[in-house]
Amino acid sequence: MLVVASLTAKGQNRLLFNHYLLNPETFNPGYMDIHNEFSATLLYRLQYLNQTGFPQNAYFNTSYHLHKNHGLGLTINNQNMNKFNLFEAGLNYVYHIWLNNTTAIGLGANVNFYQQTFNPAVFNAQSIYDPVFLDTRSIGGVNFGAGASLQSKNLTVNLSFPRFFANAMVDTDARWKTQYSSVYLSASYKFVFNKYFSLMPALLVRATGGAPINFLGDLNAVFYDSFFVGAGYKSGNSVHATVGYKFDFGLRISYNFETAPFSQFTGLGTSHELGIGFYTPFMKPGFDKRKIIKPNGKVKGMRVRKFKGSQY
């Protein structure tokens, strides 16, 4: 999966994070972690290329469960690539259908407001044969998407169409066309061996009209439900590694490094990603056998609220 878009008026205009598999909300408006009441995620990606105009992408998402059955999310995305700029801000709503106490299907939709801009005055073409625009181009509008998810204690499956329209670079004619729209399918499972060690393989497939199918595979090892390391492979022969730590109070920090030493494409360079997340788990009722002496002398147990652990 290449993260370099060609300089044409109709190139697909969105990069992919290696952190996608740790943060399904980045590509699925129908996903909201059923284990957390509140979550906030900040991702930043910088790719060093053998040319000017390093692609940079910043993504922020926050979500809150109004009730265990439904919640609202806010997303802000800003992407720069050699003087192309894409800015998006949107809202999504997710409704959960509970199959049992630990498994739920999520159905969601989003609305995004976007602005795409290209400024040729500050664009550095690598060749006289590179296609360029003669004047500044800018389009804006509204976009829509939908998605579904299946979550259980250890399994997560996602299917989404995050943006139906406007998936071409600064192309007014494609503003309401579905050409280049992408469908995402992902699955992950956490194999828990004991309280000290678990493994989580994950796979993401992205299909885009008019382009080869992209895929991203990860394998993460989690120690003490806090420290995790992982490695992955993208179509396009790039490989990446991840390291991160989740603190007891809900903060998670992770770093990802990507390189493409085996790729047939030149100039891909290396990429660095930083992820910062904060999560507040749901409280669930439980019994703590404290003795409470009633005025009549009888003893009864008191129901207290305990934390429900969230996925790493």
mmCIF file of C-alpha atoms in Angstrom:
data_model
loop_
_atom_site.group_PDB
_atom_site.id
_atom_site.type_symbol
_atom_site.label_atom_id
_atom_site.label_comp_id
_atom_site.label_asym_id
_atom_site.label_seq_id
_atom_site.Cartn_x
_atom_site.Cartn_y
_atom_site.Cartn_z
ATOM 1 C CA MET A 1 0.000 0.000 0.000
ATOM 2 C CA LEU A 2 1.647 3.185 -1.124
ATOM 3 C CA VAL A 3 1.324 6.352 0.850
ATOM 4 C CA VAL A 4 2.499 8.549 -2.020
ATOM 5 C CA ALA A 5 -0.203 9.967 -4.262
ATOM 6 C CA SER A 6 0.772 11.000 -7.772
ATOM 7 C CA LEU A 7 0.514 14.607 -8.801
ATOM 8 C CA THR A 8 -2.537 14.344 -10.983
ATOM 9 C CA ALA A 9 -5.869 16.028 -10.738
ATOM 10 C CA LYS A 10 -7.630 12.760 -10.039
ATOM 11 C CA GLY A 11 -5.372 10.972 -7.555
ATOM 12 C CA GLN A 12 -6.858 9.347 -4.464
ATOM 13 C CA ASN A 13 -6.378 11.946 -1.780
ATOM 14 C CA ARG A 14 -6.111 10.245 1.602
ATOM 15 C CA LEU A 15 -3.120 8.646 3.269
ATOM 16 C CA LEU A 16 -3.230 5.659 5.607
ATOM 17 C CA PHE A 17 -1.937 5.505 9.156
ATOM 18 C CA ASN A 18 -0.093 2.437 10.385
ATOM 19 C CA HIS A 19 -1.969 3.173 13.616
ATOM 20 C CA TYR A 20 -5.273 2.359 11.891
ATOM 21 C CA LEU A 21 -5.454 -1.132 13.383
ATOM 22 C CA LEU A 22 -4.974 0.234 16.900
ATOM 23 C CA ASN A 23 -7.605 2.923 16.272
ATOM 24 C CA PRO A 24 -10.515 1.651 14.119
ATOM 25 C CA GLU A 25 -12.404 4.911 14.666
ATOM 26 C CA THR A 26 -9.971 6.520 12.193
ATOM 27 C CA PHE A 27 -11.599 4.729 9.254
ATOM 28 C CA ASN A 28 -14.943 3.453 10.567
ATOM 29 C CA PRO A 29 -17.755 5.846 11.559
ATOM 30 C CA GLY A 30 -19.601 2.796 12.891
ATOM 31 C CA TYR A 31 -16.968 1.988 15.524
ATOM 32 C CA MET A 32 -16.932 3.215 19.115
ATOM 33 C CA ASP A 33 -15.130 1.154 21.761
ATOM 34 C CA ILE A 34 -17.797 -0.606 23.822
ATOM 35 C CA HIS A 35 -15.400 -0.859 26.758
ATOM 36 C CA ASN A 36 -14.836 2.890 27.109
ATOM 37 C CA GLU A 37 -17.251 5.623 28.063
ATOM 38 C CA PHE A 38 -14.963 8.386 26.759
ATOM 39 C CA SER A 39 -11.984 8.291 24.427
ATOM 40 C CA ALA A 40 -9.724 10.787 22.658
ATOM 41 C CA THR A 41 -7.041 9.977 20.091
ATOM 42 C CA LEU A 42 -4.391 12.179 18.476
ATOM 43 C CA LEU A 43 -2.269 10.789 15.619
ATOM 44 C CA TYR A 44 0.538 12.456 13.688
ATOM 45 C CA ARG A 45 2.351 11.045 10.650
ATOM 46 C CA LEU A 46 5.454 12.454 8.949
ATOM 47 C CA GLN A 47 6.911 10.774 5.886
ATOM 48 C CA TYR A 48 10.438 11.545 4.695
ATOM 49 C CA LEU A 49 10.658 11.257 0.918
ATOM 50 C CA ASN A 50 13.521 11.718 -1.506
ATOM 51 C CA GLN A 51 11.790 14.858 -2.739
ATOM 52 C CA THR A 52 10.455 18.087 -1.306
ATOM 53 C CA GLY A 53 7.077 18.446 0.323
ATOM 54 C CA PHE A 54 7.042 15.759 3.000
ATOM 55 C CA PRO A 55 3.533 14.346 3.504
ATOM 56 C CA GLN A 56 2.246 15.221 6.959
ATOM 57 C CA ASN A 57 -1.035 14.138 8.452
ATOM 58 C CA ALA A 58 -2.629 15.037 11.786
ATOM 59 C CA TYR A 59 -5.787 13.319 13.006
ATOM 60 C CA PHE A 60 -7.893 13.891 16.116
ATOM 61 C CA ASN A 61 -10.930 11.949 17.269
ATOM 62 C CA THR A 62 -12.957 12.032 20.443
ATOM 63 C CA SER A 63 -16.093 10.085 21.321
ATOM 64 C CA TYR A 64 -18.494 9.825 24.222
ATOM 65 C CA HIS A 65 -21.140 7.227 24.996
ATOM 66 C CA LEU A 66 -24.353 9.033 25.911
ATOM 67 C CA HIS A 67 -25.619 5.587 26.896
ATOM 68 C CA LYS A 68 -24.167 2.114 26.468
ATOM 69 C CA ASN A 69 -26.335 1.817 23.343
ATOM 70 C CA HIS A 70 -25.278 4.956 21.508
ATOM 71 C CA GLY A 71 -22.697 7.719 21.364
ATOM 72 C CA LEU A 72 -21.352 10.725 19.462
ATOM 73 C CA GLY A 73 -17.914 11.371 18.002
ATOM 74 C CA LEU A 74 -15.962 14.353 16.659
ATOM 75 C CA THR A 75 -13.192 14.046 14.054
ATOM 76 C CA ILE A 76 -10.671 16.573 12.712
ATOM 77 C CA ASN A 77 -8.218 15.630 9.969
ATOM 78 C CA ASN A 78 -5.558 17.821 8.331
ATOM 79 C CA GLN A 79 -3.278 16.528 5.573
ATOM 80 C CA ASN A 80 -0.470 18.313 3.706
ATOM 81 C CA MET A 81 1.448 16.847 0.791
ATOM 82 C CA ASN A 82 3.666 19.016 -1.407
ATOM 83 C CA LYS A 83 1.313 21.991 -1.077
ATOM 84 C CA PHE A 84 -1.838 19.959 -1.353
ATOM 85 C CA ASN A 85 -3.937 20.519 1.735
ATOM 86 C CA LEU A 86 -6.986 18.571 2.848
ATOM 87 C CA PHE A 87 -8.877 19.663 5.945
ATOM 88 C CA GLU A 88 -11.893 17.792 7.306
ATOM 89 C CA ALA A 89 -14.076 18.192 10.370
ATOM 90 C CA GLY A 90 -17.062 15.995 11.082
ATOM 91 C CA LEU A 91 -19.423 14.266 13.474
ATOM 92 C CA ASN A 92 -20.498 10.652 13.696
ATOM 93 C CA TYR A 93 -23.223 8.776 15.549
ATOM 94 C CA VAL A 94 -23.009 5.112 16.573
ATOM 95 C CA TYR A 95 -25.799 2.848 17.806
ATOM 96 C CA HIS A 96 -24.924 -0.453 19.497
ATOM 97 C CA ILE A 97 -27.100 -3.554 19.312
ATOM 98 C CA TRP A 98 -26.098 -5.857 22.169
ATOM 99 C CA LEU A 99 -26.094 -9.575 21.361
ATOM 100 C CA ASN A 100 -25.097 -10.514 24.914
ATOM 101 C CA ASN A 101 -23.294 -8.920 27.859
ATOM 102 C CA THR A 102 -19.944 -8.751 26.052
ATOM 103 C CA THR A 103 -20.779 -8.588 22.327
ATOM 104 C CA ALA A 104 -22.323 -5.744 20.346
ATOM 105 C CA ILE A 105 -22.892 -4.713 16.741
ATOM 106 C CA GLY A 106 -22.277 -1.040 16.023
ATOM 107 C CA LEU A 107 -24.022 0.860 13.225
ATOM 108 C CA GLY A 108 -22.934 4.396 12.484
ATOM 109 C CA ALA A 109 -22.917 7.296 10.045
ATOM 110 C CA ASN A 110 -20.906 10.470 9.725
ATOM 111 C CA VAL A 111 -21.050 13.881 8.095
ATOM 112 C CA ASN A 112 -17.822 15.695 7.210
ATOM 113 C CA PHE A 113 -17.145 19.218 6.041
ATOM 114 C CA TYR A 114 -13.994 19.459 3.929
ATOM 115 C CA GLN A 115 -11.746 21.945 2.145
ATOM 116 C CA GLN A 116 -9.138 20.929 -0.447
ATOM 117 C CA THR A 117 -6.537 23.392 -1.728
ATOM 118 C CA PHE A 118 -3.581 23.340 -4.101
ATOM 119 C CA ASN A 119 -1.229 26.313 -4.490
ATOM 120 C CA PRO A 120 1.009 25.976 -7.591
ATOM 121 C CA ALA A 121 3.068 29.038 -6.669
ATOM 122 C CA VAL A 122 4.885 27.067 -3.976
ATOM 123 C CA PHE A 123 4.945 23.683 -5.694
ATOM 124 C CA ASN A 124 8.342 22.308 -6.716
ATOM 125 C CA ALA A 125 7.971 20.008 -9.717
ATOM 126 C CA GLN A 126 10.617 17.300 -9.974
ATOM 127 C CA SER A 127 10.571 17.241 -13.768
ATOM 128 C CA ILE A 128 9.480 19.498 -16.611
ATOM 129 C CA TYR A 129 7.162 16.668 -17.594
ATOM 130 C CA ASP A 130 5.341 16.648 -14.250
ATOM 131 C CA PRO A 131 1.721 17.791 -14.700
ATOM 132 C CA VAL A 132 0.961 21.002 -12.826
ATOM 133 C CA PHE A 133 -1.977 23.340 -12.354
ATOM 134 C CA LEU A 134 -1.656 26.884 -13.630
ATOM 135 C CA ASP A 135 -3.603 28.552 -10.857
ATOM 136 C CA THR A 136 -4.672 28.020 -7.274
ATOM 137 C CA ARG A 137 -7.447 25.475 -6.968
ATOM 138 C CA SER A 138 -9.745 25.046 -4.005
ATOM 139 C CA ILE A 139 -12.975 23.175 -3.418
ATOM 140 C CA GLY A 140 -15.093 22.613 -0.338
ATOM 141 C CA GLY A 141 -18.250 20.833 0.575
ATOM 142 C CA VAL A 142 -19.905 18.178 2.674
ATOM 143 C CA ASN A 143 -19.316 14.442 2.679
ATOM 144 C CA PHE A 144 -21.051 11.439 4.186
ATOM 145 C CA GLY A 145 -20.044 7.958 5.272
ATOM 146 C CA ALA A 146 -21.312 4.858 7.050
ATOM 147 C CA GLY A 147 -19.915 1.834 8.809
ATOM 148 C CA ALA A 148 -20.575 -1.212 10.950
ATOM 149 C CA SER A 149 -18.570 -3.008 13.614
ATOM 150 C CA LEU A 150 -18.697 -6.184 15.669
ATOM 151 C CA GLN A 151 -17.013 -6.121 19.069
ATOM 152 C CA SER A 152 -16.650 -8.715 21.777
ATOM 153 C CA LYS A 153 -14.202 -9.167 24.621
ATOM 154 C CA ASN A 154 -11.365 -10.090 22.254
ATOM 155 C CA LEU A 155 -12.706 -9.883 18.676
ATOM 156 C CA THR A 156 -13.181 -6.742 16.570
ATOM 157 C CA VAL A 157 -14.461 -6.649 12.966
ATOM 158 C CA ASN A 158 -15.032 -3.464 10.939
ATOM 159 C CA LEU A 159 -16.670 -2.683 7.591
ATOM 160 C CA SER A 160 -16.918 0.928 6.458
ATOM 161 C CA PHE A 161 -17.396 3.446 3.663
ATOM 162 C CA PRO A 162 -16.064 6.510 5.503
ATOM 163 C CA ARG A 163 -16.432 8.974 2.594
ATOM 164 C CA PHE A 164 -18.839 8.455 -0.276
ATOM 165 C CA PHE A 165 -17.849 11.505 -2.339
ATOM 166 C CA ALA A 166 -15.014 13.945 -3.150
ATOM 167 C CA ASN A 167 -12.210 11.402 -3.079
ATOM 168 C CA ALA A 168 -10.151 12.974 -5.869
ATOM 169 C CA MET A 169 -7.573 15.699 -5.400
ATOM 170 C CA VAL A 170 -9.022 19.180 -5.913
ATOM 171 C CA ASP A 171 -11.358 17.967 -8.630
ATOM 172 C CA THR A 172 -14.567 19.995 -8.844
ATOM 173 C CA ASP A 173 -16.121 17.537 -11.289
ATOM 174 C CA ALA A 174 -15.744 14.699 -8.768
ATOM 175 C CA ARG A 175 -17.313 16.582 -5.871
ATOM 176 C CA TRP A 176 -20.456 14.437 -5.912
ATOM 177 C CA LYS A 177 -19.062 11.372 -7.649
ATOM 178 C CA THR A 178 -18.349 8.096 -5.894
ATOM 179 C CA GLN A 179 -15.291 7.422 -8.063
ATOM 180 C CA TYR A 180 -12.181 6.646 -5.969
ATOM 181 C CA SER A 181 -14.296 6.024 -2.861
ATOM 182 C CA SER A 182 -12.867 3.336 -0.598
ATOM 183 C CA VAL A 183 -14.303 0.453 1.386
ATOM 184 C CA TYR A 184 -12.418 -0.774 4.461
ATOM 185 C CA LEU A 185 -12.598 -4.234 6.011
ATOM 186 C CA SER A 186 -10.586 -5.148 9.101
ATOM 187 C CA ALA A 187 -10.456 -7.853 11.750
ATOM 188 C CA SER A 188 -8.395 -8.375 14.895
ATOM 189 C CA TYR A 189 -8.387 -10.904 17.709
ATOM 190 C CA LYS A 190 -6.655 -10.786 21.066
ATOM 191 C CA PHE A 191 -5.291 -14.165 22.201
ATOM 192 C CA VAL A 192 -4.899 -13.963 25.983
ATOM 193 C CA PHE A 193 -2.450 -16.588 27.264
ATOM 194 C CA ASN A 194 -2.329 -15.324 30.843
ATOM 195 C CA LYS A 195 -2.507 -12.033 32.703
ATOM 196 C CA TYR A 196 1.066 -11.258 31.700
ATOM 197 C CA PHE A 197 1.048 -11.909 27.956
ATOM 198 C CA SER A 198 -1.279 -11.743 24.961
ATOM 199 C CA LEU A 199 -0.992 -11.563 21.165
ATOM 200 C CA MET A 200 -3.200 -9.585 18.798
ATOM 201 C CA PRO A 201 -2.962 -10.202 15.036
ATOM 202 C CA ALA A 202 -4.890 -7.780 12.827
ATOM 203 C CA LEU A 203 -5.561 -7.288 9.121
ATOM 204 C CA LEU A 204 -6.941 -4.300 7.214
ATOM 205 C CA VAL A 205 -7.969 -4.382 3.534
ATOM 206 C CA ARG A 206 -8.818 -1.246 1.561
ATOM 207 C CA ALA A 207 -10.425 -1.428 -1.881
ATOM 208 C CA THR A 208 -10.540 1.762 -3.962
ATOM 209 C CA GLY A 209 -12.189 2.120 -7.350
ATOM 210 C CA GLY A 210 -9.600 2.105 -10.124
ATOM 211 C CA ALA A 211 -6.704 1.081 -7.855
ATOM 212 C CA PRO A 212 -5.131 -2.185 -6.654
ATOM 213 C CA ILE A 213 -6.391 -3.586 -3.363
ATOM 214 C CA ASN A 214 -4.261 -2.433 -0.434
ATOM 215 C CA PHE A 215 -3.739 -4.367 2.766
ATOM 216 C CA LEU A 216 -2.045 -3.797 6.099
ATOM 217 C CA GLY A 217 -1.167 -6.603 8.511
ATOM 218 C CA ASP A 218 -0.025 -6.311 12.128
ATOM 219 C CA LEU A 219 1.018 -8.588 14.974
ATOM 220 C CA ASN A 220 1.232 -6.982 18.407
ATOM 221 C CA ALA A 221 2.469 -8.556 21.630
ATOM 222 C CA VAL A 222 1.063 -7.130 24.870
ATOM 223 C CA PHE A 223 2.823 -7.552 28.216
ATOM 224 C CA TYR A 224 1.089 -7.029 31.564
ATOM 225 C CA ASP A 225 -1.805 -5.461 29.632
ATOM 226 C CA SER A 226 0.308 -2.293 29.371
ATOM 227 C CA PHE A 227 3.506 -2.485 27.312
ATOM 228 C CA PHE A 228 3.158 -3.566 23.691
ATOM 229 C CA VAL A 229 5.418 -4.049 20.679
ATOM 230 C CA GLY A 230 4.470 -5.023 17.168
ATOM 231 C CA ALA A 231 5.495 -5.439 13.557
ATOM 232 C CA GLY A 232 3.572 -5.203 10.322
ATOM 233 C CA TYR A 233 3.619 -5.341 6.530
ATOM 234 C CA LYS A 234 1.891 -3.244 3.866
ATOM 235 C CA SER A 235 1.209 -4.063 0.263
ATOM 236 C CA GLY A 236 3.941 -2.271 -1.648
ATOM 237 C CA ASN A 237 6.619 -4.109 0.351
ATOM 238 C CA SER A 238 6.900 -1.689 3.240
ATOM 239 C CA VAL A 239 7.416 -2.900 6.801
ATOM 240 C CA HIS A 240 6.868 -1.149 10.100
ATOM 241 C CA ALA A 241 7.376 -1.592 13.832
ATOM 242 C CA THR A 242 5.367 -0.246 16.769
ATOM 243 C CA VAL A 243 6.132 0.266 20.446
ATOM 244 C CA GLY A 244 3.786 1.694 23.050
ATOM 245 C CA TYR A 245 2.653 1.802 26.645
ATOM 246 C CA LYS A 246 -0.747 2.113 28.274
ATOM 247 C CA PHE A 247 -0.847 3.668 31.734
ATOM 248 C CA ASP A 248 -3.290 2.604 34.433
ATOM 249 C CA PHE A 249 -5.019 5.994 34.416
ATOM 250 C CA GLY A 250 -6.026 5.613 30.746
ATOM 251 C CA LEU A 251 -3.224 7.297 28.786
ATOM 252 C CA ARG A 252 -1.706 5.368 25.867
ATOM 253 C CA ILE A 253 1.380 6.503 23.921
ATOM 254 C CA SER A 254 2.725 4.701 20.859
ATOM 255 C CA TYR A 255 5.353 5.217 18.164
ATOM 256 C CA ASN A 256 5.545 3.602 14.733
ATOM 257 C CA PHE A 257 8.434 3.514 12.249
ATOM 258 C CA GLU A 258 8.000 2.465 8.609
ATOM 259 C CA THR A 259 10.476 1.835 5.806
ATOM 260 C CA ALA A 260 10.364 0.208 2.366
ATOM 261 C CA PRO A 261 13.758 -1.403 1.665
ATOM 262 C CA PHE A 262 12.265 -4.148 -0.510
ATOM 263 C CA SER A 263 9.915 -2.005 -2.582
ATOM 264 C CA GLN A 264 10.325 -1.687 -6.342
ATOM 265 C CA PHE A 265 9.340 1.958 -6.003
ATOM 266 C CA THR A 266 12.064 4.503 -5.295
ATOM 267 C CA GLY A 267 11.809 7.610 -3.168
ATOM 268 C CA LEU A 268 9.472 6.229 -0.513
ATOM 269 C CA GLY A 269 11.879 7.054 2.307
ATOM 270 C CA THR A 270 10.773 6.425 5.888
ATOM 271 C CA SER A 271 7.732 7.358 7.946
ATOM 272 C CA HIS A 272 7.262 8.193 11.599
ATOM 273 C CA GLU A 273 3.954 8.102 13.454
ATOM 274 C CA LEU A 274 3.085 9.180 16.963
ATOM 275 C CA GLY A 275 -0.158 8.200 18.668
ATOM 276 C CA ILE A 276 -1.542 9.580 21.928
ATOM 277 C CA GLY A 277 -4.820 8.359 23.368
ATOM 278 C CA PHE A 278 -6.813 8.787 26.546
ATOM 279 C CA TYR A 279 -9.593 6.435 27.583
ATOM 280 C CA THR A 280 -12.106 6.376 30.421
ATOM 281 C CA PRO A 281 -13.610 2.897 30.890
ATOM 282 C CA PHE A 282 -17.203 2.237 31.791
ATOM 283 C CA MET A 283 -18.002 1.519 35.398
ATOM 284 C CA LYS A 284 -19.925 -1.676 36.004
ATOM 285 C CA PRO A 285 -21.814 -2.854 39.057
ATOM 286 C CA GLY A 286 -20.203 -5.503 41.211
ATOM 287 C CA PHE A 287 -20.407 -6.841 44.737
ATOM 288 C CA ASP A 288 -17.909 -5.973 47.414
ATOM 289 C CA LYS A 289 -18.585 -7.932 50.557
ATOM 290 C CA ARG A 290 -18.248 -5.126 53.013
ATOM 291 C CA LYS A 291 -20.326 -5.551 56.113
ATOM 292 C CA ILE A 292 -22.928 -2.896 56.713
ATOM 293 C CA ILE A 293 -24.689 -2.985 60.057
ATOM 294 C CA LYS A 294 -28.287 -1.850 59.725
ATOM 295 C CA PRO A 295 -30.144 -0.208 62.657
ATOM 296 C CA ASN A 296 -31.967 -3.478 63.283
ATOM 297 C CA GLY A 297 -28.646 -5.285 63.682
ATOM 298 C CA LYS A 298 -28.807 -7.184 60.390
ATOM 299 C CA VAL A 299 -25.827 -7.354 58.078
ATOM 300 C CA LYS A 300 -25.991 -6.981 54.304
ATOM 301 C CA GLY A 301 -23.510 -6.625 51.451
ATOM 302 C CA MET A 302 -23.180 -3.279 49.753
ATOM 303 C CA ARG A 303 -23.198 -3.016 45.948
ATOM 304 C CA VAL A 304 -20.305 -0.901 44.755
ATOM 305 C CA ARG A 305 -19.108 0.191 41.325
ATOM 306 C CA LYS A 306 -15.977 -1.348 39.855
ATOM 307 C CA PHE A 307 -13.990 -0.532 36.750
ATOM 308 C CA LYS A 308 -14.573 -2.663 33.713
ATOM 309 C CA GLY A 309 -11.252 -3.236 32.017
ATOM 310 C CA SER A 310 -10.868 -1.973 28.456
ATOM 311 C CA GLN A 311 -8.960 -3.509 25.586
ATOM 312 C CA TYR A 312 -5.369 -2.423 25.345
#
